[in-house]
mmCIF file of N, CA and C in Angstrom:
data_model
loop_
_atom_site.group_PDB
_atom_site.id
_atom_site.type_symbol
_atom_site.label_atom_id
_atom_site.label_comp_id
_atom_site.label_asym_id
_atom_site.label_seq_id
_atom_site.Cartn_x
_atom_site.Cartn_y
_atom_site.Cartn_z
ATOM 1 N N MET A 1 64.380 -62.755 95.731
ATOM 2 C CA MET A 1 64.847 -61.813 96.729
ATOM 3 C C MET A 1 65.188 -60.465 95.929
ATOM 4 N N GLU A 2 64.743 -59.441 96.444
ATOM 5 C CA GLU A 2 65.075 -58.206 95.821
ATOM 6 C C GLU A 2 66.206 -57.474 96.483
ATOM 7 N N ILE A 3 67.117 -56.971 95.766
ATOM 8 C CA ILE A 3 68.217 -56.323 96.222
ATOM 9 C C ILE A 3 67.920 -54.844 96.271
ATOM 10 N N ALA A 4 67.997 -54.220 97.382
ATOM 11 C CA ALA A 4 67.862 -52.742 97.424
ATOM 12 C C ALA A 4 69.104 -52.002 97.250
ATOM 13 N N PRO A 5 69.062 -50.843 96.430
ATOM 14 C CA PRO A 5 70.257 -50.138 96.181
ATOM 15 C C PRO A 5 70.743 -49.402 97.480
ATOM 16 N N LEU A 6 72.025 -49.163 97.555
ATOM 17 C CA LEU A 6 72.551 -48.392 98.658
ATOM 18 C C LEU A 6 71.995 -46.966 98.677
ATOM 19 N N ALA A 7 71.669 -46.480 99.810
ATOM 20 C CA ALA A 7 71.092 -45.115 99.860
ATOM 21 C C ALA A 7 72.323 -44.313 100.466
ATOM 22 N N MET A 8 72.751 -43.291 99.808
ATOM 23 C CA MET A 8 73.772 -42.412 100.273
ATOM 24 C C MET A 8 73.162 -41.269 100.962
ATOM 25 N N THR A 9 73.389 -41.238 102.226
ATOM 26 C CA THR A 9 72.832 -40.087 103.099
ATOM 27 C C THR A 9 73.965 -39.108 103.375
ATOM 28 N N PRO A 10 73.745 -37.907 103.235
ATOM 29 C CA PRO A 10 74.822 -36.843 103.441
ATOM 30 C C PRO A 10 75.114 -36.869 104.941
ATOM 31 N N VAL A 11 76.374 -36.708 105.175
ATOM 32 C CA VAL A 11 76.837 -36.522 106.555
ATOM 33 C C VAL A 11 76.736 -35.040 106.979
ATOM 34 N N SER A 12 76.157 -34.881 108.113
ATOM 35 C CA SER A 12 76.073 -33.556 108.650
ATOM 36 C C SER A 12 76.756 -33.357 110.065
ATOM 37 N N MET A 13 77.461 -32.190 110.174
ATOM 38 C CA MET A 13 78.150 -32.028 111.347
ATOM 39 C C MET A 13 77.209 -31.351 112.409
ATOM 40 N N HIS A 14 77.368 -31.738 113.670
ATOM 41 C CA HIS A 14 76.489 -31.238 114.666
ATOM 42 C C HIS A 14 77.260 -30.296 115.623
ATOM 43 N N ALA A 15 78.620 -30.297 115.571
ATOM 44 C CA ALA A 15 79.372 -29.462 116.416
ATOM 45 C C ALA A 15 79.651 -28.154 115.718
ATOM 46 N N THR A 16 79.891 -27.101 116.430
ATOM 47 C CA THR A 16 80.284 -25.860 115.822
ATOM 48 C C THR A 16 81.738 -25.772 115.767
ATOM 49 N N SER A 17 82.336 -25.074 114.746
ATOM 50 C CA SER A 17 83.722 -24.973 114.537
ATOM 51 C C SER A 17 84.074 -23.535 114.340
ATOM 52 N N HIS A 18 85.290 -23.200 114.897
ATOM 53 C CA HIS A 18 85.761 -21.811 114.746
ATOM 54 C C HIS A 18 86.388 -21.578 113.353
ATOM 55 N N LEU A 19 86.561 -22.619 112.605
ATOM 56 C CA LEU A 19 87.254 -22.613 111.234
ATOM 57 C C LEU A 19 86.163 -22.300 110.156
ATOM 58 N N GLY A 20 84.948 -22.394 110.460
ATOM 59 C CA GLY A 20 83.902 -22.084 109.427
ATOM 60 C C GLY A 20 83.418 -23.286 108.654
ATOM 61 N N GLU A 21 83.767 -24.508 109.090
ATOM 62 C CA GLU A 21 83.243 -25.646 108.307
ATOM 63 C C GLU A 21 81.675 -25.900 108.528
ATOM 64 N N THR A 22 81.176 -25.314 109.553
ATOM 65 C CA THR A 22 79.749 -25.544 109.870
ATOM 66 C C THR A 22 78.817 -24.457 109.289
ATOM 67 N N GLN A 23 79.346 -23.630 108.405
ATOM 68 C CA GLN A 23 78.534 -22.558 107.861
ATOM 69 C C GLN A 23 77.578 -23.228 106.939
ATOM 70 N N GLU A 24 76.409 -22.565 106.636
ATOM 71 C CA GLU A 24 75.481 -22.995 105.705
ATOM 72 C C GLU A 24 76.058 -22.891 104.283
ATOM 73 N N PRO A 25 75.880 -23.967 103.472
ATOM 74 C CA PRO A 25 76.435 -23.940 102.164
ATOM 75 C C PRO A 25 75.805 -22.736 101.255
ATOM 76 N N LYS A 26 76.704 -22.187 100.530
ATOM 77 C CA LYS A 26 76.252 -21.128 99.621
ATOM 78 C C LYS A 26 75.603 -21.681 98.378
ATOM 79 N N GLU A 27 74.853 -20.802 97.674
ATOM 80 C CA GLU A 27 74.217 -21.264 96.434
ATOM 81 C C GLU A 27 75.299 -21.548 95.496
ATOM 82 N N VAL A 28 75.234 -22.703 94.793
ATOM 83 C CA VAL A 28 76.212 -23.040 93.730
ATOM 84 C C VAL A 28 75.854 -22.468 92.472
ATOM 85 N N GLN A 29 76.792 -21.770 91.883
ATOM 86 C CA GLN A 29 76.575 -21.167 90.535
ATOM 87 C C GLN A 29 77.093 -22.116 89.465
ATOM 88 N N SER A 30 76.480 -21.982 88.305
ATOM 89 C CA SER A 30 76.902 -22.717 87.181
ATOM 90 C C SER A 30 78.137 -22.024 86.658
ATOM 91 N N PHE A 31 78.935 -22.703 85.762
ATOM 92 C CA PHE A 31 80.130 -22.144 85.271
ATOM 93 C C PHE A 31 79.808 -20.945 84.428
ATOM 94 N N GLY A 32 78.763 -20.948 83.649
ATOM 95 C CA GLY A 32 78.304 -19.863 82.824
ATOM 96 C C GLY A 32 78.026 -18.660 83.642
ATOM 97 N N GLN A 33 77.291 -18.865 84.730
ATOM 98 C CA GLN A 33 77.001 -17.710 85.612
ATOM 99 C C GLN A 33 78.190 -17.198 86.318
ATOM 100 N N TYR A 34 79.165 -18.051 86.670
ATOM 101 C CA TYR A 34 80.334 -17.563 87.312
ATOM 102 C C TYR A 34 81.203 -16.777 86.337
ATOM 103 N N LEU A 35 81.271 -17.266 85.114
ATOM 104 C CA LEU A 35 82.018 -16.583 84.028
ATOM 105 C C LEU A 35 81.382 -15.254 83.730
ATOM 106 N N THR A 36 80.086 -15.116 83.611
ATOM 107 C CA THR A 36 79.344 -13.894 83.354
ATOM 108 C C THR A 36 79.634 -12.893 84.493
ATOM 109 N N ALA A 37 79.548 -13.334 85.679
ATOM 110 C CA ALA A 37 79.839 -12.449 86.853
ATOM 111 C C ALA A 37 81.185 -11.930 86.819
ATOM 112 N N ALA A 38 82.291 -12.847 86.480
ATOM 113 C CA ALA A 38 83.632 -12.425 86.485
ATOM 114 C C ALA A 38 83.826 -11.362 85.321
ATOM 115 N N LEU A 39 83.219 -11.609 84.182
ATOM 116 C CA LEU A 39 83.366 -10.632 83.066
ATOM 117 C C LEU A 39 82.820 -9.323 83.357
ATOM 118 N N LYS A 40 81.653 -9.309 84.031
ATOM 119 C CA LYS A 40 81.004 -8.038 84.479
ATOM 120 C C LYS A 40 81.880 -7.284 85.478
ATOM 121 N N LYS A 41 82.473 -8.087 86.362
ATOM 122 C CA LYS A 41 83.355 -7.349 87.323
ATOM 123 C C LYS A 41 84.645 -6.836 86.666
ATOM 124 N N THR A 42 85.211 -7.568 85.755
ATOM 125 C CA THR A 42 86.405 -7.055 84.960
ATOM 126 C C THR A 42 86.006 -5.867 84.287
ATOM 127 N N ASN A 43 84.831 -5.772 83.639
ATOM 128 C CA ASN A 43 84.323 -4.558 82.937
ATOM 129 C C ASN A 43 84.169 -3.421 83.793
ATOM 130 N N ALA A 44 83.617 -3.654 85.076
ATOM 131 C CA ALA A 44 83.445 -2.614 86.012
ATOM 132 C C ALA A 44 84.725 -1.996 86.427
ATOM 133 N N LEU A 45 85.779 -2.929 86.664
ATOM 134 C CA LEU A 45 87.098 -2.366 87.030
ATOM 135 C C LEU A 45 87.757 -1.538 85.972
ATOM 136 N N GLN A 46 87.545 -1.912 84.661
ATOM 137 C CA GLN A 46 88.034 -1.186 83.647
ATOM 138 C C GLN A 46 87.394 0.208 83.537
ATOM 139 N N LEU A 47 86.018 0.125 83.703
ATOM 140 C CA LEU A 47 85.341 1.504 83.680
ATOM 141 C C LEU A 47 85.657 2.425 84.702
ATOM 142 N N GLU A 48 85.960 1.836 85.976
ATOM 143 C CA GLU A 48 86.369 2.567 87.109
ATOM 144 C C GLU A 48 87.767 3.228 86.894
ATOM 145 N N SER A 49 88.645 2.378 86.230
ATOM 146 C CA SER A 49 89.993 2.965 85.894
ATOM 147 C C SER A 49 89.880 4.106 84.928
ATOM 148 N N ASP A 50 89.005 3.913 83.952
ATOM 149 C CA ASP A 50 88.828 4.999 82.953
ATOM 150 C C ASP A 50 88.214 6.215 83.610
ATOM 151 N N ARG A 51 87.360 6.058 84.575
ATOM 152 C CA ARG A 51 86.715 7.238 85.366
ATOM 153 C C ARG A 51 87.762 7.920 86.141
ATOM 154 N N GLN A 52 88.621 7.123 86.829
ATOM 155 C CA GLN A 52 89.698 7.749 87.617
ATOM 156 C C GLN A 52 90.674 8.478 86.787
ATOM 157 N N ASN A 53 91.028 7.939 85.576
ATOM 158 C CA ASN A 53 91.947 8.665 84.748
ATOM 159 C C ASN A 53 91.341 10.003 84.215
ATOM 160 N N ALA A 54 90.027 9.938 83.964
ATOM 161 C CA ALA A 54 89.375 11.218 83.429
ATOM 162 C C ALA A 54 89.334 12.269 84.554
ATOM 163 N N LEU A 55 89.123 11.824 85.816
ATOM 164 C CA LEU A 55 89.122 12.708 86.925
ATOM 165 C C LEU A 55 90.486 13.348 87.170
ATOM 166 N N LEU A 56 91.532 12.469 86.881
ATOM 167 C CA LEU A 56 92.913 12.879 87.154
ATOM 168 C C LEU A 56 93.280 13.969 86.111
ATOM 169 N N ALA A 57 92.860 13.728 84.873
ATOM 170 C CA ALA A 57 93.140 14.582 83.780
ATOM 171 C C ALA A 57 92.508 15.896 84.005
ATOM 172 N N ALA A 58 91.296 15.891 84.632
ATOM 173 C CA ALA A 58 90.553 17.109 84.906
ATOM 174 C C ALA A 58 91.004 17.815 86.123
ATOM 175 N N GLY A 59 91.895 17.240 86.884
ATOM 176 C CA GLY A 59 92.452 17.906 88.079
ATOM 177 C C GLY A 59 91.656 17.740 89.315
ATOM 178 N N ARG A 60 90.696 16.776 89.324
ATOM 179 C CA ARG A 60 89.791 16.636 90.359
ATOM 180 C C ARG A 60 90.228 15.700 91.448
ATOM 181 N N ILE A 61 91.322 14.940 91.163
ATOM 182 C CA ILE A 61 91.908 13.996 92.170
ATOM 183 C C ILE A 61 93.277 14.532 92.592
ATOM 184 N N GLU A 62 93.463 14.579 93.828
ATOM 185 C CA GLU A 62 94.650 14.985 94.389
ATOM 186 C C GLU A 62 95.619 13.823 94.741
ATOM 187 N N ASP A 63 95.096 12.655 95.005
ATOM 188 C CA ASP A 63 95.927 11.530 95.395
ATOM 189 C C ASP A 63 96.107 10.583 94.170
ATOM 190 N N VAL A 64 97.273 10.695 93.559
ATOM 191 C CA VAL A 64 97.487 9.848 92.377
ATOM 192 C C VAL A 64 97.578 8.386 92.609
ATOM 193 N N SER A 65 97.796 8.009 93.828
ATOM 194 C CA SER A 65 97.834 6.518 94.117
ATOM 195 C C SER A 65 96.534 5.829 93.933
ATOM 196 N N GLN A 66 95.442 6.554 94.097
ATOM 197 C CA GLN A 66 94.059 6.090 93.816
ATOM 198 C C GLN A 66 93.901 5.564 92.370
ATOM 199 N N VAL A 67 94.500 6.458 91.500
ATOM 200 C CA VAL A 67 94.404 6.210 90.054
ATOM 201 C C VAL A 67 95.301 5.041 89.659
ATOM 202 N N VAL A 68 96.478 4.983 90.229
ATOM 203 C CA VAL A 68 97.394 3.945 90.015
ATOM 204 C C VAL A 68 96.836 2.519 90.489
ATOM 205 N N ILE A 69 96.251 2.530 91.664
ATOM 206 C CA ILE A 69 95.723 1.378 92.151
ATOM 207 C C ILE A 69 94.553 0.861 91.356
ATOM 208 N N ALA A 70 93.620 1.724 90.895
ATOM 209 C CA ALA A 70 92.566 1.355 90.070
ATOM 210 C C ALA A 70 92.974 0.801 88.756
ATOM 211 N N ALA A 71 94.019 1.361 88.134
ATOM 212 C CA ALA A 71 94.629 0.924 86.926
ATOM 213 C C ALA A 71 95.216 -0.432 87.095
ATOM 214 N N GLN A 72 95.871 -0.626 88.216
ATOM 215 C CA GLN A 72 96.499 -1.985 88.465
ATOM 216 C C GLN A 72 95.490 -3.068 88.611
ATOM 217 N N LYS A 73 94.365 -2.688 89.356
ATOM 218 C CA LYS A 73 93.355 -3.665 89.567
ATOM 219 C C LYS A 73 92.683 -4.132 88.245
ATOM 220 N N ALA A 74 92.459 -3.130 87.421
ATOM 221 C CA ALA A 74 91.846 -3.321 86.072
ATOM 222 C C ALA A 74 92.830 -4.152 85.194
ATOM 223 N N ASP A 75 94.165 -3.913 85.281
ATOM 224 C CA ASP A 75 95.109 -4.734 84.493
ATOM 225 C C ASP A 75 95.243 -6.086 84.914
ATOM 226 N N ILE A 76 95.227 -6.402 86.331
ATOM 227 C CA ILE A 76 95.325 -7.742 86.779
ATOM 228 C C ILE A 76 94.043 -8.470 86.454
ATOM 229 N N ALA A 77 92.896 -7.863 86.486
ATOM 230 C CA ALA A 77 91.648 -8.592 86.174
ATOM 231 C C ALA A 77 91.641 -8.880 84.670
ATOM 232 N N LEU A 78 92.194 -7.971 83.817
ATOM 233 C CA LEU A 78 92.128 -8.205 82.436
ATOM 234 C C LEU A 78 93.128 -9.384 82.039
ATOM 235 N N GLN A 79 94.323 -9.328 82.700
ATOM 236 C CA GLN A 79 95.338 -10.455 82.487
ATOM 237 C C GLN A 79 94.627 -11.719 82.877
ATOM 238 N N LEU A 80 94.027 -11.795 84.045
ATOM 239 C CA LEU A 80 93.429 -13.097 84.453
ATOM 240 C C LEU A 80 92.344 -13.551 83.409
ATOM 241 N N THR A 81 91.519 -12.619 82.957
ATOM 242 C CA THR A 81 90.556 -12.887 82.003
ATOM 243 C C THR A 81 91.187 -13.492 80.748
ATOM 244 N N LEU A 82 92.241 -12.855 80.272
ATOM 245 C CA LEU A 82 92.885 -13.367 79.054
ATOM 246 C C LEU A 82 93.505 -14.775 79.307
ATOM 247 N N GLN A 83 94.154 -14.940 80.389
ATOM 248 C CA GLN A 83 94.687 -16.273 80.667
ATOM 249 C C GLN A 83 93.572 -17.374 80.801
ATOM 250 N N MET A 84 92.376 -17.018 81.278
ATOM 251 C CA MET A 84 91.329 -17.934 81.318
ATOM 252 C C MET A 84 90.905 -18.233 79.927
ATOM 253 N N ARG A 85 90.801 -17.273 79.050
ATOM 254 C CA ARG A 85 90.382 -17.468 77.658
ATOM 255 C C ARG A 85 91.451 -18.350 76.976
ATOM 256 N N ASN A 86 92.664 -18.021 77.191
ATOM 257 C CA ASN A 86 93.713 -18.830 76.495
ATOM 258 C C ASN A 86 93.705 -20.300 77.014
ATOM 259 N N ARG A 87 93.477 -20.532 78.273
ATOM 260 C CA ARG A 87 93.381 -21.984 78.678
ATOM 261 C C ARG A 87 92.165 -22.640 78.150
ATOM 262 N N ALA A 88 91.052 -21.924 78.061
ATOM 263 C CA ALA A 88 89.786 -22.523 77.533
ATOM 264 C C ALA A 88 90.057 -22.834 76.115
ATOM 265 N N MET A 89 90.677 -21.997 75.296
ATOM 266 C CA MET A 89 90.926 -22.233 73.857
ATOM 267 C C MET A 89 91.866 -23.404 73.700
ATOM 268 N N SER A 90 92.826 -23.474 74.531
ATOM 269 C CA SER A 90 93.831 -24.553 74.512
ATOM 270 C C SER A 90 93.184 -25.952 74.779
ATOM 271 N N ALA A 91 92.225 -25.914 75.861
ATOM 272 C CA ALA A 91 91.554 -27.126 76.082
ATOM 273 C C ALA A 91 90.649 -27.464 74.950
ATOM 274 N N TYR A 92 89.957 -26.563 74.397
ATOM 275 C CA TYR A 92 89.056 -26.840 73.265
ATOM 276 C C TYR A 92 89.847 -27.470 72.059
ATOM 277 N N GLN A 93 90.973 -26.825 71.724
ATOM 278 C CA GLN A 93 91.826 -27.324 70.669
ATOM 279 C C GLN A 93 92.289 -28.657 70.929
ATOM 280 N N GLU A 94 92.644 -28.985 72.100
ATOM 281 C CA GLU A 94 93.117 -30.303 72.534
ATOM 282 C C GLU A 94 91.982 -31.342 72.343
ATOM 283 N N ILE A 95 90.862 -31.010 72.729
ATOM 284 C CA ILE A 95 89.679 -31.914 72.583
ATOM 285 C C ILE A 95 89.417 -32.170 71.155
ATOM 286 N N MET A 96 89.490 -31.103 70.288
ATOM 287 C CA MET A 96 89.259 -31.273 68.808
ATOM 288 C C MET A 96 90.328 -32.171 68.144
ATOM 289 N N ARG A 97 91.499 -32.139 68.689
ATOM 290 C CA ARG A 97 92.532 -33.038 68.134
ATOM 291 C C ARG A 97 92.468 -34.420 68.494
ATOM 292 N N MET A 98 91.580 -34.787 69.494
ATOM 293 C CA MET A 98 91.443 -36.129 69.911
ATOM 294 C C MET A 98 90.834 -36.984 68.818
ATOM 295 N N GLN A 99 91.285 -38.213 68.761
ATOM 296 C CA GLN A 99 90.674 -39.065 67.766
ATOM 297 C C GLN A 99 89.633 -39.930 68.501
ATOM 298 N N VAL A 100 88.498 -40.022 67.910
ATOM 299 C CA VAL A 100 87.409 -40.750 68.499
ATOM 300 C C VAL A 100 87.354 -42.146 67.870
#
């Protein structure tokens, strides 16, 4: 007698929800793609902050709050990137200390 393996069938919802559970699934990115996109966005925020600072120094910006907001966005993105790097390095070092 042959034993057939269990077939896992995905469960799909047929009702609509106002909470958004029934939306089509988005394309899943790999970790490398996600990290590359995050680094590009951080770089873009840094460049925008530099551009805003240059325009302020040239006297072309009247509202200083735009420059401050751009600088804060760039700083927060950079701090997050550094924390991610630190966590990844810490995890790597912990794995290297493991005895096999």
